[in-house]
PDB file of C-alpha atoms in Angstrom:
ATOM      1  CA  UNK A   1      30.333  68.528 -57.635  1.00 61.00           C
ATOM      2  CA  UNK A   2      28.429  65.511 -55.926  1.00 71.00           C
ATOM      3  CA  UNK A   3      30.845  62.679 -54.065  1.00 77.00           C
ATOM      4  CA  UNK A   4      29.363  59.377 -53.978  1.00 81.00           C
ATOM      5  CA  UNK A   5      29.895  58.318 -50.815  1.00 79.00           C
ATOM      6  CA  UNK A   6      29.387  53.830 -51.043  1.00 79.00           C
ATOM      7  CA  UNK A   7      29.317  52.570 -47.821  1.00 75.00           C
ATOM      8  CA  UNK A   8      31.105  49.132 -47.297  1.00 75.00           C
ATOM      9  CA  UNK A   9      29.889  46.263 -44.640  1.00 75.00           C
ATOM     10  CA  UNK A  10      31.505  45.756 -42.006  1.00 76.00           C
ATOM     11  CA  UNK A  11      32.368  42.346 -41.218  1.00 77.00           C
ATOM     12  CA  UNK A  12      31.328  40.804 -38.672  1.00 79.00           C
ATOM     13  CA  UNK A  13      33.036  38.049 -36.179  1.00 79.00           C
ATOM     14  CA  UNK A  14      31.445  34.633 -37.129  1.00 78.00           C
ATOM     15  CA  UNK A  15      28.863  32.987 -34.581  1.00 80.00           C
ATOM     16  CA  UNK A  16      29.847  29.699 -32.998  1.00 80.00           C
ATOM     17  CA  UNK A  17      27.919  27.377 -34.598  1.00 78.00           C
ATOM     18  CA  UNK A  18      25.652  25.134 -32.048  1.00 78.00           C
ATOM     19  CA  UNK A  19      25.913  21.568 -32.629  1.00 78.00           C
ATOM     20  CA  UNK A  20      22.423  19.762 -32.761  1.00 76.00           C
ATOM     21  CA  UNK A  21      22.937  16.797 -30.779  1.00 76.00           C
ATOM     22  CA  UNK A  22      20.575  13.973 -31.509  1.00 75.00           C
ATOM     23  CA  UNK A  23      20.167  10.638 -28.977  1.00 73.00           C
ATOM     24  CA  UNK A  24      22.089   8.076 -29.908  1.00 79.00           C
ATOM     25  CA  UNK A  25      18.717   5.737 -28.348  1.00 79.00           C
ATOM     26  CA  UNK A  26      15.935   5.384 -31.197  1.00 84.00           C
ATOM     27  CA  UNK A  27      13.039   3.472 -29.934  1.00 87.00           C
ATOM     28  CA  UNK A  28      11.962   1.183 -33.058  1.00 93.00           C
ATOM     29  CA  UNK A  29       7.708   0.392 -33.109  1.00 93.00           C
ATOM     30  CA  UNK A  30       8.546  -3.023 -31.250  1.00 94.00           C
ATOM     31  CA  UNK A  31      10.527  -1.202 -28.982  1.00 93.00           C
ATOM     32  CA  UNK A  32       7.851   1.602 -28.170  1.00 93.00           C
ATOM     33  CA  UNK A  33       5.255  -1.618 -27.787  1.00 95.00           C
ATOM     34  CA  UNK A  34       7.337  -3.113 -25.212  1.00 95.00           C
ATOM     35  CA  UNK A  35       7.516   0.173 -23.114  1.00 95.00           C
ATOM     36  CA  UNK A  36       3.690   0.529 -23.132  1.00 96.00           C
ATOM     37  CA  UNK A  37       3.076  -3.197 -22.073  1.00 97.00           C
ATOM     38  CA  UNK A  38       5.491  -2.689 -19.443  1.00 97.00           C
ATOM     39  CA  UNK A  39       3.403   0.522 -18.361  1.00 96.00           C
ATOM     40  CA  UNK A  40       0.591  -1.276 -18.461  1.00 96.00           C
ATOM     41  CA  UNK A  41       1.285  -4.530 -16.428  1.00 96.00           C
ATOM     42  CA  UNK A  42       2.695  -1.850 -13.606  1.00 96.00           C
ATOM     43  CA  UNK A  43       0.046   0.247 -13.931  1.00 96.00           C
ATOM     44  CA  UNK A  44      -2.193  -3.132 -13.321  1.00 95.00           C
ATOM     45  CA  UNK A  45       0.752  -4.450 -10.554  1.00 95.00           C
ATOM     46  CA  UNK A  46      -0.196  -0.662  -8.374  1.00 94.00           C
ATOM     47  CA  UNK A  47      -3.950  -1.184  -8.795  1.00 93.00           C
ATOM     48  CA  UNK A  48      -3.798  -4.636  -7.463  1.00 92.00           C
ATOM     49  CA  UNK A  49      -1.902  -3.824  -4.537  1.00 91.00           C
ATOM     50  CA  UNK A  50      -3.792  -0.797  -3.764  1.00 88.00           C
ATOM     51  CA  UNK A  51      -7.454  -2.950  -3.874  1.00 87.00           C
ATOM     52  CA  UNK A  52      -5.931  -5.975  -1.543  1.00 86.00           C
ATOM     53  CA  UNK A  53      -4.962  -3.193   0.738  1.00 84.00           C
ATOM     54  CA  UNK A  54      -8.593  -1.903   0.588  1.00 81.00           C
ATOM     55  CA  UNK A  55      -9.898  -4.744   1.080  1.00 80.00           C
ATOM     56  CA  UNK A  56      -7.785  -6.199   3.582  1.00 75.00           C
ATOM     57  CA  UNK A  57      -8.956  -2.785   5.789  1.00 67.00           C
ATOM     58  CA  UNK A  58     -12.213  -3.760   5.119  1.00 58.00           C
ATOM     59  CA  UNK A  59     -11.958  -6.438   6.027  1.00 55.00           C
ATOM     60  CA  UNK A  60      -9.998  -5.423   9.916  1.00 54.00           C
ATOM     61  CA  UNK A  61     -12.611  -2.993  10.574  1.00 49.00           C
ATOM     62  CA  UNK A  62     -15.475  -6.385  11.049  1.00 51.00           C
ATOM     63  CA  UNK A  63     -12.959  -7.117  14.085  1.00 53.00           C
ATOM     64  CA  UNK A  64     -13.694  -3.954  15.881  1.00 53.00           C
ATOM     65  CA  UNK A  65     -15.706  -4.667  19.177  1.00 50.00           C
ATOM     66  CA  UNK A  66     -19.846  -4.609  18.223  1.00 50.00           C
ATOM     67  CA  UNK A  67     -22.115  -3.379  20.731  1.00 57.00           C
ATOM     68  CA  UNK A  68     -21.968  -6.636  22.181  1.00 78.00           C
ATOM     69  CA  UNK A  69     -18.780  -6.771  23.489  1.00 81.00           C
ATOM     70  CA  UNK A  70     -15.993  -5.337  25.135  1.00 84.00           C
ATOM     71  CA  UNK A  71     -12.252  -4.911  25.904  1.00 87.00           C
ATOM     72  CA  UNK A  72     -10.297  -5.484  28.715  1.00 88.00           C
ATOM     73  CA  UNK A  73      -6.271  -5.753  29.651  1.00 91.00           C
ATOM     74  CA  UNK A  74      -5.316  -8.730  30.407  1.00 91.00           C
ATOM     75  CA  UNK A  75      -3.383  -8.987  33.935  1.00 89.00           C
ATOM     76  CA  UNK A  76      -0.599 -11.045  35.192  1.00 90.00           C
ATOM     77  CA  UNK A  77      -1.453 -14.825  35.884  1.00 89.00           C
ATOM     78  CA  UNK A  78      -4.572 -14.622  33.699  1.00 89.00           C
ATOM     79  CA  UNK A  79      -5.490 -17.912  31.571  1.00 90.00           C
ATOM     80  CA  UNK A  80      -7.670 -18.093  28.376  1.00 90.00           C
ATOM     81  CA  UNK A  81      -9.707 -20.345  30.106  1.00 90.00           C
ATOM     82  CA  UNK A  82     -10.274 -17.836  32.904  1.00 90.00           C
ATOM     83  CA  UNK A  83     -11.672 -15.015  30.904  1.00 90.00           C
ATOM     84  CA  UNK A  84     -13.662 -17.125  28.877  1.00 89.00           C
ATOM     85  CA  UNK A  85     -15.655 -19.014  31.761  1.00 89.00           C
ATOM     86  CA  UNK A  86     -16.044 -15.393  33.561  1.00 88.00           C
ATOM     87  CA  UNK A  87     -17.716 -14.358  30.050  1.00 86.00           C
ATOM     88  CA  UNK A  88     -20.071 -17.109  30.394  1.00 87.00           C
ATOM     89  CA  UNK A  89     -20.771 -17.019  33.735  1.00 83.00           C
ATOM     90  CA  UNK A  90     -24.407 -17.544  34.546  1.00 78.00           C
ATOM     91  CA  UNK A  91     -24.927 -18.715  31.267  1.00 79.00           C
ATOM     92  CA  UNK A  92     -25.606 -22.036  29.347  1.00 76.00           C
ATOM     93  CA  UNK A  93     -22.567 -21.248  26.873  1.00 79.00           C
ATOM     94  CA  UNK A  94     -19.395 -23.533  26.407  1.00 85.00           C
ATOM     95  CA  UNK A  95     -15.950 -21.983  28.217  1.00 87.00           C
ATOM     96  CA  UNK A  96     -14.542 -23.742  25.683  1.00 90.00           C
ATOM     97  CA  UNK A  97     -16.989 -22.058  22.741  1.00 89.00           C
ATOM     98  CA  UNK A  98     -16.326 -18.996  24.066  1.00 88.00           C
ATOM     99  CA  UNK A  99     -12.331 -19.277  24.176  1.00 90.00           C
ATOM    100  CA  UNK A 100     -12.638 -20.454  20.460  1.00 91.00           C
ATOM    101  CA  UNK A 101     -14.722 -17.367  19.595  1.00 89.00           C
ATOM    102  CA  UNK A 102     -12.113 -14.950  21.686  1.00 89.00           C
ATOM    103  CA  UNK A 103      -9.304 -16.498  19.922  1.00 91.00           C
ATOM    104  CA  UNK A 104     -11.131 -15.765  16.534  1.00 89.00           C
ATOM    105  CA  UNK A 105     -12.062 -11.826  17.653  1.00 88.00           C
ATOM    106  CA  UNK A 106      -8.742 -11.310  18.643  1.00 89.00           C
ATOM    107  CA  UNK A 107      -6.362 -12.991  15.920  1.00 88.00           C
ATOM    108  CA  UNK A 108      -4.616 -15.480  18.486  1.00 88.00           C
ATOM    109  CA  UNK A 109      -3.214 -18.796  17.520  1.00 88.00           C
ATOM    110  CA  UNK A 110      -2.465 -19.878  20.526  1.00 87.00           C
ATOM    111  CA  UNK A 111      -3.896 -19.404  23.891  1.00 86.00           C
ATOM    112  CA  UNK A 112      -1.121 -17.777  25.377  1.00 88.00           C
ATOM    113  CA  UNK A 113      -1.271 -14.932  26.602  1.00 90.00           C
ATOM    114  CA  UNK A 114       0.630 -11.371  27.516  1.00 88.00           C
ATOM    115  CA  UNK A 115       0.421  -9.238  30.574  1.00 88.00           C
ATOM    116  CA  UNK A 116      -1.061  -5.649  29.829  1.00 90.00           C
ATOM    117  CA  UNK A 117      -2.671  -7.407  26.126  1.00 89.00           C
ATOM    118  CA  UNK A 118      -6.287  -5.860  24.923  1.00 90.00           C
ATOM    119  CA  UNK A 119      -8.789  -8.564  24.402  1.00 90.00           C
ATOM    120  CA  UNK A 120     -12.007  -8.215  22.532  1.00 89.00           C
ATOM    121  CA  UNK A 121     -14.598  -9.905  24.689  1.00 88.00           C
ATOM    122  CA  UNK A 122     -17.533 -10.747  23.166  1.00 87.00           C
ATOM    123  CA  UNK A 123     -21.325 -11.014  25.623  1.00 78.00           C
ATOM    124  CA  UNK A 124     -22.062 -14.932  25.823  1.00 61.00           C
ATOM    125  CA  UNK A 125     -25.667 -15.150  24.303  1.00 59.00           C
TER     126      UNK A 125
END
């Protein structure tokens, strides 16, 4: 005698079905043109900054003392006019030249001056 034996599946719990979510933002072409032109004109904004800052370090370094020149501190009750005719002491150059060409060297717009200030002061010729 042979017994068929059938096997039944079990059943199993059901899996939680995931729910796909999908963005509720769909860029249309125009849209997706828009965001590129906008990349581009920063991307163009960054590079423009960053070459007038390379150039405007350029163009400090030319105001760096030459070989020709020197620094010194400026001291309490000293004038513009002071420095610039000991510069040109023993020379044929204009004091007033001279305090033009300090004022240039050092960025002033004025010829006032600060105690304990750095001057660039350039050989008279």
């Amino acid at each position: 005698m042979s017994a068929t034996v059938y096997v039944l599946p079990v059943a199993e719990p059901p899996r939680p079905v995931r729910e796909v979510r999908r963005s509720t933002v769909r860029l249309t072409r125009r849209g997706r043109v828009v965001v590129f032109a906008f990349a581009l004109v920063v991307l163009f904004a960054i590079a423009f900054v960053g070459a007038r800052v390379a150039f405007a370090v350029e163009g400090g370094a030319e105001k760096s003392p030459s070989p020709s020149a020197h620094t010194m501190v400026v001291g309490d009750g000293d004038t513009l006019w002071d420095i610039s005719s000991d510069a040109v002491a023993g020379t044929d150059a204009s004091i007033r030249e001279m305090e033009q060409t300090i004022k240039e060297l050092n960025g002033l717009e004025s010829s006032m001056l600060v105690s304990g200030q750095t001057l660039i002061i350039p050989t008279a010729p």
